[in-house]
Amino acid sequence: KLVCEAGVDFDSRPMLVFYACRLLNPDIVDYDRLLNLIQFRLDDFVESDYTVVLFAASARYNPSIKWLFTAYRRLGRKYKKNLKALYIVHPLKWVQVLMTTMNAVLSPKFAKKVKWIDTLSELAQAVPINQINIPPEVYQFNATKETEVRVPTHGRPPSRFFGVPLERLMGVRGELGLPAPVADALDYLYTNALEVQDLFRRSPPPPTLQKVRSQYEAAGHVSVTYAVWGEHVAAAVLKTWCRELPQPIIPAHYYELIRQMPDPATQGDAAAAYARDVVLPALADPPCVSLLLAALFGLLRAVADHSSINNMTSARLAAAWAPNFVRSSQPDVDISMCSVTRFSEAPRHSRSSEDDDDDNGVLDLAASARENRPNVVTLVKLMVDQYQTIFKPTLEAAEALTKQQAAVPRKPPRAAAPASDEDIAALVEEMGQAAVVAPPARPVAAKPYVARPVTADDISRRLQAEQEAATRSTGATL
């Protein structure tokens, strides 16, 4: 395959990968029609922010310079607007000079998105290469550049919310409630973002996301006010939090279970029942996973209900969210589970059936039966479309858990006694505020004195009382 999907980058943007080593013989394949196929492949991604990785080395066949100019012009603003980064790996000198010249003449703005990468180790700093299926030809060429590929661990200090096991944050049964990043984002998005265009398809600048994460990690910070940051930041934080869970929401050992789901396009009711009775109970390990999914998909259902305004149909929501639910040691399998296209679909260009057969033989674009089976994108779309049917048992269980917790008698908190004059005087003396004079001591009670931490309210009330007493005394003198 010349073009492949490859999961998401570090900012939750979908990645597309081009392999120059898989370019076909121009004597056999019409490269203009090949460009039509590439455009057709890109059409599923260009409406969202996305990243492209191009492995430029080890090509047996090279397109002509004329064709490269044609392709550059054909892939106009529609394809360049939402492209956030183009990583060209192992570039040949003539390719680098040609691209730099075209960018300088035709699109200086686009030139800023092009990143030249010399080694796979350098690429690993920019994107998660463990989500890219790298062919042997690329590894062989990279061996001439470096002796080993160094993949950074991207280790982070211990976190309060991100990368923390779900059961630790929510409790095994969800008794601790939704984690702060989820609850804050859901509250804000429900209230402010249901009609926002392309929600979940836009990625804010990485420094902005890092600032929001830092607020959550700061000691004493419980929540974040997204009114300061906006809807797309709240949406990106929600996706990032889900993607960084230590155990993915849909583990790899359930992929085949999802593949066996009836096709929702032809068996809608059977597919919904299968998702409710088979898939969702399997994913509920621990049980808090089902509560999290019910909360997330409740929001996605509400967003889809406003698709005539926000442009986010259930299919687009599924494409945006599916890569954040999966992760395994087999990137090619993960990619197939999150694929948003089917190669068996013909491009929307005039072509004869004989031409299709010829291209399928040369380009190897014919879809197998396995590729057309349901995947995670299919499941996510179904869960959005059939939310009430699939999540009804989960919502009922959540309601029962809430009632059970409310019925448990709770010991009333002990009333805090007001701070004594001795406490306040000791604190004021410790703070070095000599201007505040402690009042005459009260008679000490017979019972032993037990100190209590002094709060700011205690001091405020005490100083206000002293000011009122001084005012009354001044008035009496006059």
Short mmCIF file of C-alpha atoms in Angstrom, two decimals, residues 289-465:
data_model
loop_
_atom_site.label_atom_id
_atom_site.label_comp_id
_atom_site.label_asym_id
_atom_site.label_seq_id
_atom_site.Cartn_x
_atom_site.Cartn_y
_atom_site.Cartn_z
CA VAL A 289 -15.07 1.52 32.29
CA SER A 290 -18.74 1.19 31.35
CA LEU A 291 -19.63 4.25 33.45
CA LEU A 292 -16.89 6.27 31.78
CA LEU A 293 -18.10 5.20 28.33
CA ALA A 294 -21.68 6.09 29.22
CA ALA A 295 -20.58 9.61 30.20
CA LEU A 296 -18.39 10.09 27.10
CA PHE A 297 -20.92 8.78 24.62
CA GLY A 298 -23.69 10.82 26.23
CA LEU A 299 -21.73 13.90 25.20
CA LEU A 300 -21.02 12.50 21.72
CA ARG A 301 -24.71 11.78 21.25
CA ALA A 302 -25.57 15.37 22.22
CA VAL A 303 -22.94 16.70 19.78
CA ALA A 304 -24.29 14.49 16.98
CA ASP A 305 -27.80 15.80 17.65
CA HIS A 306 -26.52 19.24 16.58
CA SER A 307 -24.66 17.97 13.49
CA SER A 308 -26.67 20.20 11.16
CA ILE A 309 -24.93 23.14 12.87
CA ASN A 310 -21.58 21.78 14.10
CA ASN A 311 -20.85 19.51 11.11
CA MET A 312 -20.04 16.60 13.47
CA THR A 313 -22.05 13.56 12.42
CA SER A 314 -21.74 10.26 14.24
CA ALA A 315 -19.36 9.02 11.51
CA ARG A 316 -17.03 12.00 11.96
CA LEU A 317 -17.14 11.67 15.73
CA ALA A 318 -16.24 7.98 15.38
CA ALA A 319 -13.28 8.79 13.15
CA ALA A 320 -12.04 11.42 15.62
CA TRP A 321 -12.39 9.24 18.72
CA ALA A 322 -11.57 5.66 17.67
CA PRO A 323 -7.75 6.06 17.68
CA ASN A 324 -7.89 7.23 21.30
CA PHE A 325 -9.52 3.99 22.45
CA VAL A 326 -6.96 1.49 21.11
CA ARG A 327 -3.28 0.77 21.65
CA SER A 328 -1.24 -2.41 21.32
CA SER A 329 2.20 -3.65 20.31
CA GLN A 330 0.97 -4.24 16.74
CA PRO A 331 0.48 -0.86 15.04
CA ASP A 332 -0.74 -2.37 11.79
CA VAL A 333 -3.55 -4.14 13.65
CA ASP A 334 -4.45 -0.97 15.56
CA ILE A 335 -4.55 0.93 12.28
CA SER A 336 -6.88 -1.57 10.68
CA MET A 337 -9.18 -1.35 13.71
CA CYS A 338 -9.37 2.44 13.32
CA SER A 339 -9.47 2.65 9.54
CA VAL A 340 -12.07 5.12 8.32
CA THR A 341 -11.99 4.02 4.70
CA ARG A 342 -12.53 0.86 2.71
CA PHE A 343 -10.34 0.35 -0.34
CA SER A 344 -13.14 -1.51 -2.05
CA GLU A 345 -14.86 1.85 -2.57
CA ALA A 346 -14.05 3.33 -5.96
CA PRO A 347 -12.83 6.93 -6.11
CA ARG A 348 -15.42 9.44 -7.21
CA HIS A 349 -13.91 9.83 -10.67
CA SER A 350 -15.10 8.46 -13.99
CA ARG A 351 -13.59 5.03 -14.43
CA SER A 352 -14.57 1.87 -16.27
CA SER A 353 -14.84 -1.53 -14.61
CA GLU A 354 -11.95 -2.79 -16.73
CA ASP A 355 -9.76 0.05 -15.45
CA ASP A 356 -10.72 -0.87 -11.90
CA ASP A 357 -9.62 -4.44 -12.45
CA ASP A 358 -6.30 -3.33 -13.90
CA ASP A 359 -5.59 -0.97 -11.03
CA ASN A 360 -6.55 -3.51 -8.40
CA GLY A 361 -4.08 -5.95 -9.87
CA VAL A 362 -1.24 -3.44 -9.91
CA LEU A 363 -2.03 -1.26 -6.88
CA ASP A 364 -3.26 -4.06 -4.62
CA LEU A 365 -6.20 -1.92 -3.49
CA ALA A 366 -8.81 -4.68 -3.39
CA ALA A 367 -10.31 -5.06 0.04
CA SER A 368 -10.41 -8.46 1.63
CA ALA A 369 -13.40 -9.71 3.54
CA ARG A 370 -11.48 -9.15 6.76
CA GLU A 371 -10.90 -5.45 5.97
CA ASN A 372 -14.63 -4.92 5.45
CA ARG A 373 -15.63 -6.39 8.79
CA PRO A 374 -16.72 -4.01 11.58
CA ASN A 375 -13.95 -2.29 13.50
CA VAL A 376 -13.66 0.24 16.33
CA VAL A 377 -14.86 3.09 14.13
CA THR A 378 -17.97 1.04 13.33
CA LEU A 379 -18.53 0.35 17.03
CA VAL A 380 -18.10 3.99 18.09
CA LYS A 381 -20.51 5.21 15.41
CA LEU A 382 -23.03 2.58 16.48
CA MET A 383 -22.72 3.59 20.15
CA VAL A 384 -23.40 7.21 19.22
CA ASP A 385 -26.36 6.37 16.99
CA GLN A 386 -27.90 3.83 19.40
CA TYR A 387 -26.85 5.45 22.67
CA GLN A 388 -30.08 4.88 24.61
CA THR A 389 -30.40 1.25 23.53
CA ILE A 390 -26.78 0.27 24.22
CA PHE A 391 -26.18 2.19 27.46
CA LYS A 392 -29.58 1.79 29.11
CA PRO A 393 -28.42 -1.04 31.47
CA THR A 394 -25.29 0.97 32.35
CA LEU A 395 -27.30 4.10 33.13
CA GLU A 396 -29.69 2.09 35.29
CA ALA A 397 -26.78 0.54 37.19
CA ALA A 398 -25.26 3.99 37.71
CA GLU A 399 -28.55 5.30 39.07
CA ALA A 400 -28.82 2.34 41.44
CA LEU A 401 -25.26 2.96 42.67
CA THR A 402 -26.09 6.61 43.33
CA LYS A 403 -29.18 5.67 45.35
CA GLN A 404 -27.20 3.07 47.29
CA GLN A 405 -24.55 5.62 48.21
CA ALA A 406 -27.20 8.14 49.21
CA ALA A 407 -28.87 5.57 51.50
CA VAL A 408 -25.70 4.92 53.50
CA PRO A 409 -25.97 6.91 56.74
CA ARG A 410 -23.13 9.32 57.07
CA LYS A 411 -21.72 10.57 60.33
CA PRO A 412 -22.36 14.31 60.56
CA PRO A 413 -19.19 16.38 60.65
CA ARG A 414 -18.17 17.78 63.97
CA ALA A 415 -18.83 21.47 64.33
CA ALA A 416 -15.59 23.39 64.45
CA ALA A 417 -15.18 25.50 67.56
CA PRO A 418 -14.17 29.13 66.97
CA ALA A 419 -10.54 29.91 67.45
CA SER A 420 -9.66 31.26 70.87
CA ASP A 421 -7.92 34.56 71.56
CA GLU A 422 -4.80 32.62 72.53
CA ASP A 423 -4.72 30.95 69.09
CA ILE A 424 -5.09 34.26 67.26
CA ALA A 425 -2.53 36.07 69.42
CA ALA A 426 0.01 33.28 68.92
CA LEU A 427 -0.52 33.32 65.15
CA VAL A 428 -0.26 37.11 64.90
CA GLU A 429 2.95 37.09 66.95
CA GLU A 430 4.37 34.36 64.72
CA MET A 431 3.54 36.38 61.61
CA GLY A 432 5.38 39.38 63.04
CA GLN A 433 2.37 41.69 62.89
CA ALA A 434 3.22 43.87 65.83
CA ALA A 435 0.50 46.39 64.99
CA VAL A 436 -2.19 43.97 66.07
CA VAL A 437 -2.50 43.81 69.82
CA ALA A 438 -4.14 40.89 71.50
CA PRO A 439 -7.10 41.77 73.81
CA PRO A 440 -7.09 41.02 77.51
CA ALA A 441 -7.14 37.35 78.21
CA ARG A 442 -10.42 35.73 79.14
CA PRO A 443 -10.75 33.62 82.28
CA VAL A 444 -9.32 30.22 81.56
CA ALA A 445 -11.81 27.40 81.84
CA ALA A 446 -11.19 24.53 84.17
CA LYS A 447 -10.93 22.03 81.32
CA PRO A 448 -7.56 21.76 79.60
CA TYR A 449 -7.07 23.94 76.49
CA VAL A 450 -6.79 22.18 73.14
CA ALA A 451 -5.32 24.22 70.27
CA ARG A 452 -6.96 24.26 66.84
CA PRO A 453 -5.46 25.44 63.55
CA VAL A 454 -6.34 29.07 62.90
CA THR A 455 -7.94 29.98 59.59
CA ALA A 456 -7.98 33.25 57.69
CA ASP A 457 -11.66 33.64 58.54
CA ASP A 458 -10.84 33.49 62.23
CA ILE A 459 -8.37 36.35 61.90
CA SER A 460 -10.72 38.36 59.69
CA ARG A 461 -13.58 38.07 62.17
CA ARG A 462 -11.32 38.96 65.04
CA LEU A 463 -9.86 42.08 63.38
CA GLN A 464 -13.32 43.22 62.31
CA ALA A 465 -14.60 42.89 65.85
#
